[in-house]
Amino acid sequence: MNPTLELLRGHRTIRRYTEEPVEEAHVRAAVEAGQRASTSSVVQAYTLIRVRDPGTRERLVALTGGQEKVARAGAFFVVCGDTRRHRLVCADEGAGYDARLEAFLVAVVDASLFAQNVCVAFESLGYGICYVGGLRNDLDAVDRLLELPAGVYPLYGLCVGRPAEEPLERPRLPLDAVLVEERYPDDATLRAHLEAHEATVRAYYDRRGLEGRTWKAGIAAALSTPRREALAAFYARKGADLS
């Protein structure tokens, strides 16, 4: 095991933080590391918005479903897929901009690769992180609050700070459930992996005092009911053509 693998395998999502701020030099170093992530055709379709204003962060607590860590973490960022600069380049070059689904997907993938590099960099500096998907609960309100121009797509939030907790390692699917050879496995094989994972997760929940809770029940509850149904319309209004 080398230090990089140890760092990656040691990841825990941190939801409680000390009051220590994130050092400016560390922010800049982490973002620079993020910029070294792979990017499709070097388009670099991302922007990271640091939100410092306490009032704005308190407003974002409400917009993310009451997640107090958004205001309490040492730093809070909004990860955006960004096509704004590409639109300006195309206009300056006298070219049209093709905003169809491929361009939107590139922005989402680019921004996520960038964000993960940023997070690993922060963790290497002793910080903890938590992605905040609740930012998408009310994107119209987030958009107005941050005054985002067309072509900029807020995707999720990111809390960063010194950890004030040491959570247990959360189980992941068996390696052979996600690494397959040549062809996708049949459903019987999938179900065998799922049952193995279920047993591991059940033991994890028992250790946390959550006896009876299961991974499969949680997945079924999360994915059987429509959520955030306004997303496509929002991103279309921001300039994405999802056709």
GROMACS .gro file of N, CA, C and O in nm, residues 14 19 25 96 242:
model
   20
   14ILE      N    1  -1.736   1.362   0.604
   14ILE     CA    2  -1.736   1.435   0.729
   14ILE      C    3  -1.852   1.535   0.729
   14ILE      O    4  -1.864   1.617   0.638
   19GLU      N    5  -1.425   2.478   1.422
   19GLU     CA    6  -1.441   2.616   1.378
   19GLU      C    7  -1.320   2.668   1.302
   19GLU      O    8  -1.320   2.783   1.256
   25ALA      N    9  -0.403   2.936   0.133
   25ALA     CA   10  -0.302   2.866   0.053
   25ALA      C   11  -0.348   2.725   0.022
   25ALA      O   12  -0.319   2.672  -0.087
   96GLY      N   13  -2.092   2.932  -3.405
   96GLY     CA   14  -2.207   2.901  -3.322
   96GLY      C   15  -2.167   2.807  -3.209
   96GLY      O   16  -2.063   2.742  -3.214
  242LEU      N   17  -3.108   1.947  -2.389
  242LEU     CA   18  -3.096   1.807  -2.344
  242LEU      C   19  -3.147   1.708  -2.447
  242LEU      O   20  -3.168   1.591  -2.414
   0.00000   0.00000   0.00000
